[in-house]
Amino acid sequence: MHQLTKDLFRPTMHFTPPFGWMNDPNGLVYINNEYHLFYQYYPYANKWGPMHWGHAVSADLRNWQHLPPALVPDDKGMCFSGSAVVDWRNTSGLFDNEPQPGVLAFYTACIAHDDGRDSEQMQSLAYSKDGGFSWNKLADNPILPNPGLKDFRDPKVIWHEQSQHWVMVVTEGQEVGFYRSKDLNQWEKTANFGLNEGKHDEMPWECPDLFPIQLEGSEICYWVLIVGVQRCSHAGGSGTQYFIGQFDGERFTNHHDAETVLWLDYGRDYYAAQTWSDVTDGGRTSIAWMSNWLYANDVPTQAWRSAMSVPRSMKLCKTDSGLRLLSEIPKEWGLERQTHPASGTSLNQGHSLKLSDSYQAGVVDATFIFEIGSELKIAPFGNESLVYIVCRSEAGYHLTTKRVIADEGEENYQKTFASDVMLDLPQNDELNLVALIDRCSSELLLQQGEFCVTDLSFDSCVSGYELTCIKGAVKLERLNFC
Ligand code: FRU
């Protein structure tokens, strides 16, 4: 009975593996009107183990169909993280006269040693002749042997149209390496990026992504480079930073100062974000592993462990702080927003508004206007297991996230999970919020998605989404519920 209760944490609008362990999203590719999601998967236990690529597809980024694992470990190693891309021109030469466009998956083959030696990591290729459903590993793997690095993994491969080359960006310790190739077989190293840029800790950067994106409302194109840090995110532990700049097919140059740090998310549970390749309208949609290496193996779920974030459509905008990526719920979700009866009213000091009695999953979409000095408590689970306190001063809005341990779990989880995290939002009259609540997570997209905050919370006594005005008065200018 106790075990069954615990599976109540399984989300309803977030992707989870059917059973077993999951970490990073891998090989995100859009083909034949479907989004393929591969992921780091160990199907035989609920802790990290020899890595497979799990697999699922969806037409709307919300309802996923589970498929058999696409890649499984063999004597050439486990299948660590990587990417996938459609080989439209058959540059690889693997797809003569196939009815389906060929799909290529690049992953790190990793051979672990149990005698204390470092693991061996090298870049390998698998291909699919049936539109991404079944996969063969190349007989001649690896395509890029290890140049002598301890950490050499997570290849993201793109076709770079301007230089007519394949480009691979891959973790090389505290930086990423760029390689290029005409035939996917011979790779030439072109550059490194990152040693003195952005955030670093004692662990290697992980899971790079690289893509072009047009600045909203202009013809100007920038490039975005995403990388994961393992121990020094804004909220502590794993997190995902990004750089905006230019990429000429050989090297990436940062548009900002080396010290500028941009986070895709300021919460504790948004790691290893990747974006889908080959999306027809050129849009960029990301998804991330909704956990943190500090406690991922120990959170209190049983049959499955870890969920993905909700996919986010990203656009590049000029904000008051400079160029930033803004995230929103993908249009494919087709959310129908209903106006809440309290929309347009005000919440005064000491008053609460319960948006739902038995909250399972849902989306709140709101605009609040705070009197200066006002404070609002947002309790996604209606209790104190995870609360956000928003206050407004002359300088702008300030968000404090308070998370406590609400359910027992393993010792390490008990030690590392609870946290208080602060975030300043620049001066703005309104607070714009989209909140996605599920059985064990809350994702806030604030100020049109310029600031995202993703947090897990495990409490079996969920009692509905609640807003409480602690101080002053807060106008619920617009309050929608889906
Ligand atoms: C990131 C990561 C990757 C690696 C994978 C192994 O979470 O450590 O660098 O490829 O997980 O599962």
PDB file of N, CA and C in Angstrom, residues 157-211:
ATOM      1  N   VAL A 157      25.429  17.277 -32.931  1.00  0.00           N
ATOM      2  CA  VAL A 157      25.868  17.423 -34.324  1.00  0.00           C
ATOM      3  C   VAL A 157      24.797  18.166 -35.115  1.00  0.00           C
ATOM      4  N   ILE A 158      25.249  19.164 -35.895  1.00  0.00           N
ATOM      5  CA  ILE A 158      24.325  19.911 -36.754  1.00  0.00           C
ATOM      6  C   ILE A 158      24.923  20.006 -38.150  1.00  0.00           C
ATOM      7  N   TRP A 159      24.077  20.232 -39.123  1.00  0.00           N
ATOM      8  CA  TRP A 159      24.569  20.540 -40.475  1.00  0.00           C
ATOM      9  C   TRP A 159      24.706  22.053 -40.557  1.00  0.00           C
ATOM     10  N   HIS A 160      25.934  22.546 -40.849  1.00  0.00           N
ATOM     11  CA  HIS A 160      26.161  23.981 -40.935  1.00  0.00           C
ATOM     12  C   HIS A 160      26.102  24.384 -42.402  1.00  0.00           C
ATOM     13  N   GLU A 161      24.975  24.984 -42.762  1.00  0.00           N
ATOM     14  CA  GLU A 161      24.648  25.258 -44.164  1.00  0.00           C
ATOM     15  C   GLU A 161      25.711  26.160 -44.823  1.00  0.00           C
ATOM     16  N   GLN A 162      26.098  27.259 -44.136  1.00  0.00           N
ATOM     17  CA  GLN A 162      26.997  28.248 -44.748  1.00  0.00           C
ATOM     18  C   GLN A 162      28.337  27.633 -45.132  1.00  0.00           C
ATOM     19  N   SER A 163      28.892  26.775 -44.261  1.00  0.00           N
ATOM     20  CA  SER A 163      30.217  26.216 -44.577  1.00  0.00           C
ATOM     21  C   SER A 163      30.100  24.826 -45.191  1.00  0.00           C
ATOM     22  N   GLN A 164      28.855  24.327 -45.342  1.00  0.00           N
ATOM     23  CA  GLN A 164      28.632  22.997 -45.934  1.00  0.00           C
ATOM     24  C   GLN A 164      29.439  21.902 -45.217  1.00  0.00           C
ATOM     25  N   HIS A 165      29.377  21.945 -43.882  1.00  0.00           N
ATOM     26  CA  HIS A 165      30.041  20.931 -43.066  1.00  0.00           C
ATOM     27  C   HIS A 165      29.093  20.429 -41.981  1.00  0.00           C
ATOM     28  N   TRP A 166      29.335  19.208 -41.529  1.00  0.00           N
ATOM     29  CA  TRP A 166      28.750  18.782 -40.264  1.00  0.00           C
ATOM     30  C   TRP A 166      29.608  19.374 -39.153  1.00  0.00           C
ATOM     31  N   VAL A 167      28.964  19.834 -38.113  1.00  0.00           N
ATOM     32  CA  VAL A 167      29.696  20.390 -36.974  1.00  0.00           C
ATOM     33  C   VAL A 167      29.319  19.592 -35.734  1.00  0.00           C
ATOM     34  N   MET A 168      30.320  19.216 -34.960  1.00  0.00           N
ATOM     35  CA  MET A 168      30.053  18.538 -33.686  1.00  0.00           C
ATOM     36  C   MET A 168      30.568  19.414 -32.550  1.00  0.00           C
ATOM     37  N   VAL A 169      29.719  19.645 -31.552  1.00  0.00           N
ATOM     38  CA  VAL A 169      30.199  20.317 -30.338  1.00  0.00           C
ATOM     39  C   VAL A 169      30.084  19.295 -29.220  1.00  0.00           C
ATOM     40  N   VAL A 170      31.155  19.181 -28.441  1.00  0.00           N
ATOM     41  CA  VAL A 170      31.249  18.064 -27.505  1.00  0.00           C
ATOM     42  C   VAL A 170      31.959  18.520 -26.227  1.00  0.00           C
ATOM     43  N   THR A 171      31.538  17.983 -25.090  1.00  0.00           N
ATOM     44  CA  THR A 171      32.187  18.307 -23.814  1.00  0.00           C
ATOM     45  C   THR A 171      33.656  17.920 -23.836  1.00  0.00           C
ATOM     46  N   GLU A 172      34.524  18.855 -23.478  1.00  0.00           N
ATOM     47  CA  GLU A 172      35.944  18.530 -23.292  1.00  0.00           C
ATOM     48  C   GLU A 172      36.350  19.091 -21.934  1.00  0.00           C
ATOM     49  N   GLY A 173      36.035  18.388 -20.882  1.00  0.00           N
ATOM     50  CA  GLY A 173      36.354  18.864 -19.533  1.00  0.00           C
ATOM     51  C   GLY A 173      35.600  20.139 -19.230  1.00  0.00           C
ATOM     52  N   GLN A 174      36.344  21.204 -18.874  1.00  0.00           N
ATOM     53  CA  GLN A 174      35.720  22.469 -18.473  1.00  0.00           C
ATOM     54  C   GLN A 174      35.332  23.350 -19.654  1.00  0.00           C
ATOM     55  N   GLU A 175      35.404  22.814 -20.864  1.00  0.00           N
ATOM     56  CA  GLU A 175      35.033  23.601 -22.046  1.00  0.00           C
ATOM     57  C   GLU A 175      34.369  22.689 -23.056  1.00  0.00           C
ATOM     58  N   VAL A 176      33.958  23.253 -24.188  1.00  0.00           N
ATOM     59  CA  VAL A 176      33.459  22.401 -25.263  1.00  0.00           C
ATOM     60  C   VAL A 176      34.421  22.492 -26.436  1.00  0.00           C
ATOM     61  N   GLY A 177      34.509  21.415 -27.209  1.00  0.00           N
ATOM     62  CA  GLY A 177      35.342  21.383 -28.404  1.00  0.00           C
ATOM     63  C   GLY A 177      34.444  21.408 -29.636  1.00  0.00           C
ATOM     64  N   PHE A 178      34.913  22.067 -30.700  1.00  0.00           N
ATOM     65  CA  PHE A 178      34.187  22.081 -31.977  1.00  0.00           C
ATOM     66  C   PHE A 178      34.984  21.282 -33.010  1.00  0.00           C
ATOM     67  N   TYR A 179      34.291  20.443 -33.752  1.00  0.00           N
ATOM     68  CA  TYR A 179      34.896  19.629 -34.808  1.00  0.00           C
ATOM     69  C   TYR A 179      34.049  19.799 -36.053  1.00  0.00           C
ATOM     70  N   ARG A 180      34.661  19.562 -37.227  1.00  0.00           N
ATOM     71  CA  ARG A 180      33.831  19.575 -38.426  1.00  0.00           C
ATOM     72  C   ARG A 180      34.223  18.451 -39.369  1.00  0.00           C
ATOM     73  N   SER A 181      33.277  18.095 -40.224  1.00  0.00           N
ATOM     74  CA  SER A 181      33.505  16.956 -41.104  1.00  0.00           C
ATOM     75  C   SER A 181      32.634  17.096 -42.349  1.00  0.00           C
ATOM     76  N   LYS A 182      33.142  16.572 -43.461  1.00  0.00           N
ATOM     77  CA  LYS A 182      32.342  16.550 -44.697  1.00  0.00           C
ATOM     78  C   LYS A 182      31.585  15.238 -44.791  1.00  0.00           C
ATOM     79  N   ASP A 183      32.171  14.181 -44.214  1.00  0.00           N
ATOM     80  CA  ASP A 183      31.627  12.840 -44.466  1.00  0.00           C
ATOM     81  C   ASP A 183      31.238  12.086 -43.188  1.00  0.00           C
ATOM     82  N   LEU A 184      31.319  12.741 -42.055  1.00  0.00           N
ATOM     83  CA  LEU A 184      30.981  12.155 -40.741  1.00  0.00           C
ATOM     84  C   LEU A 184      31.987  11.097 -40.283  1.00  0.00           C
ATOM     85  N   ASN A 185      33.064  10.980 -41.027  1.00  0.00           N
ATOM     86  CA  ASN A 185      34.039   9.945 -40.744  1.00  0.00           C
ATOM     87  C   ASN A 185      35.371  10.580 -40.315  1.00  0.00           C
ATOM     88  N   GLN A 186      35.827  11.549 -41.114  1.00  0.00           N
ATOM     89  CA  GLN A 186      37.046  12.289 -40.787  1.00  0.00           C
ATOM     90  C   GLN A 186      36.645  13.591 -40.110  1.00  0.00           C
ATOM     91  N   TRP A 187      37.098  13.828 -38.886  1.00  0.00           N
ATOM     92  CA  TRP A 187      36.724  15.046 -38.153  1.00  0.00           C
ATOM     93  C   TRP A 187      37.949  15.905 -37.913  1.00  0.00           C
ATOM     94  N   GLU A 188      37.783  17.207 -38.171  1.00  0.00           N
ATOM     95  CA  GLU A 188      38.884  18.156 -37.953  1.00  0.00           C
ATOM     96  C   GLU A 188      38.506  19.046 -36.772  1.00  0.00           C
ATOM     97  N   LYS A 189      39.417  19.162 -35.819  1.00  0.00           N
ATOM     98  CA  LYS A 189      39.131  20.036 -34.667  1.00  0.00           C
ATOM     99  C   LYS A 189      39.275  21.486 -35.099  1.00  0.00           C
ATOM    100  N   THR A 190      38.300  22.343 -34.760  1.00  0.00           N
ATOM    101  CA  THR A 190      38.409  23.738 -35.188  1.00  0.00           C
ATOM    102  C   THR A 190      38.622  24.709 -34.026  1.00  0.00           C
ATOM    103  N   ALA A 191      38.069  24.414 -32.854  1.00  0.00           N
ATOM    104  CA  ALA A 191      38.180  25.394 -31.755  1.00  0.00           C
ATOM    105  C   ALA A 191      37.708  24.802 -30.442  1.00  0.00           C
ATOM    106  N   ASN A 192      37.953  25.545 -29.385  1.00  0.00           N
ATOM    107  CA  ASN A 192      37.356  25.287 -28.069  1.00  0.00           C
ATOM    108  C   ASN A 192      36.625  26.539 -27.642  1.00  0.00           C
ATOM    109  N   PHE A 193      35.731  26.375 -26.706  1.00  0.00           N
ATOM    110  CA  PHE A 193      35.078  27.545 -26.123  1.00  0.00           C
ATOM    111  C   PHE A 193      34.792  27.277 -24.656  1.00  0.00           C
ATOM    112  N   GLY A 194      35.004  28.293 -23.824  1.00  0.00           N
ATOM    113  CA  GLY A 194      34.395  28.246 -22.507  1.00  0.00           C
ATOM    114  C   GLY A 194      35.294  28.246 -21.307  1.00  0.00           C
ATOM    115  N   LEU A 195      36.607  28.030 -21.483  1.00  0.00           N
ATOM    116  CA  LEU A 195      37.458  27.872 -20.310  1.00  0.00           C
ATOM    117  C   LEU A 195      37.277  29.005 -19.302  1.00  0.00           C
ATOM    118  N   ASN A 196      37.233  30.233 -19.811  1.00  0.00           N
ATOM    119  CA  ASN A 196      37.079  31.377 -18.897  1.00  0.00           C
ATOM    120  C   ASN A 196      35.738  32.072 -19.049  1.00  0.00           C
ATOM    121  N   GLU A 197      34.763  31.366 -19.560  1.00  0.00           N
ATOM    122  CA  GLU A 197      33.463  32.007 -19.823  1.00  0.00           C
ATOM    123  C   GLU A 197      32.381  31.375 -18.956  1.00  0.00           C
ATOM    124  N   GLY A 198      31.478  32.210 -18.485  1.00  0.00           N
ATOM    125  CA  GLY A 198      30.312  31.701 -17.744  1.00  0.00           C
ATOM    126  C   GLY A 198      30.706  31.036 -16.443  1.00  0.00           C
ATOM    127  N   LYS A 199      29.902  30.068 -16.043  1.00  0.00           N
ATOM    128  CA  LYS A 199      30.062  29.420 -14.732  1.00  0.00           C
ATOM    129  C   LYS A 199      30.812  28.102 -14.838  1.00  0.00           C
ATOM    130  N   HIS A 200      31.651  27.840 -13.839  1.00  0.00           N
ATOM    131  CA  HIS A 200      32.405  26.579 -13.774  1.00  0.00           C
ATOM    132  C   HIS A 200      32.454  26.075 -12.343  1.00  0.00           C
ATOM    133  N   ASP A 201      32.578  24.778 -12.189  1.00  0.00           N
ATOM    134  CA  ASP A 201      32.901  24.218 -10.882  1.00  0.00           C
ATOM    135  C   ASP A 201      33.968  23.152 -11.118  1.00  0.00           C
ATOM    136  N   GLU A 202      34.162  22.259 -10.154  1.00  0.00           N
ATOM    137  CA  GLU A 202      35.251  21.285 -10.313  1.00  0.00           C
ATOM    138  C   GLU A 202      34.880  20.156 -11.282  1.00  0.00           C
ATOM    139  N   MET A 203      33.621  20.091 -11.682  1.00  0.00           N
ATOM    140  CA  MET A 203      33.184  19.011 -12.568  1.00  0.00           C
ATOM    141  C   MET A 203      33.109  19.525 -14.012  1.00  0.00           C
ATOM    142  N   PRO A 204      33.186  18.613 -14.998  1.00  0.00           N
ATOM    143  CA  PRO A 204      33.145  19.083 -16.395  1.00  0.00           C
ATOM    144  C   PRO A 204      31.782  19.660 -16.781  1.00  0.00           C
ATOM    145  N   TRP A 205      31.819  20.544 -17.776  1.00  0.00           N
ATOM    146  CA  TRP A 205      30.588  20.962 -18.445  1.00  0.00           C
ATOM    147  C   TRP A 205      29.995  19.709 -19.093  1.00  0.00           C
ATOM    148  N   GLU A 206      28.666  19.738 -19.332  1.00  0.00           N
ATOM    149  CA  GLU A 206      28.030  18.575 -19.956  1.00  0.00           C
ATOM    150  C   GLU A 206      26.963  19.017 -20.949  1.00  0.00           C
ATOM    151  N   CYS A 207      26.604  18.092 -21.823  1.00  0.00           N
ATOM    152  CA  CYS A 207      25.417  18.198 -22.689  1.00  0.00           C
ATOM    153  C   CYS A 207      25.302  19.516 -23.453  1.00  0.00           C
ATOM    154  N   PRO A 208      26.268  19.859 -24.329  1.00  0.00           N
ATOM    155  CA  PRO A 208      26.122  21.085 -25.110  1.00  0.00           C
ATOM    156  C   PRO A 208      25.015  20.974 -26.166  1.00  0.00           C
ATOM    157  N   ASP A 209      24.460  22.123 -26.516  1.00  0.00           N
ATOM    158  CA  ASP A 209      23.571  22.231 -27.680  1.00  0.00           C
ATOM    159  C   ASP A 209      23.984  23.508 -28.402  1.00  0.00           C
ATOM    160  N   LEU A 210      23.780  23.556 -29.696  1.00  0.00           N
ATOM    161  CA  LEU A 210      24.192  24.710 -30.499  1.00  0.00           C
ATOM    162  C   LEU A 210      23.170  24.903 -31.610  1.00  0.00           C
ATOM    163  N   PHE A 211      22.618  26.119 -31.713  1.00  0.00           N
ATOM    164  CA  PHE A 211      21.638  26.348 -32.784  1.00  0.00           C
ATOM    165  C   PHE A 211      21.550  27.827 -33.138  1.00  0.00           C
TER     166      PHE A 211
END
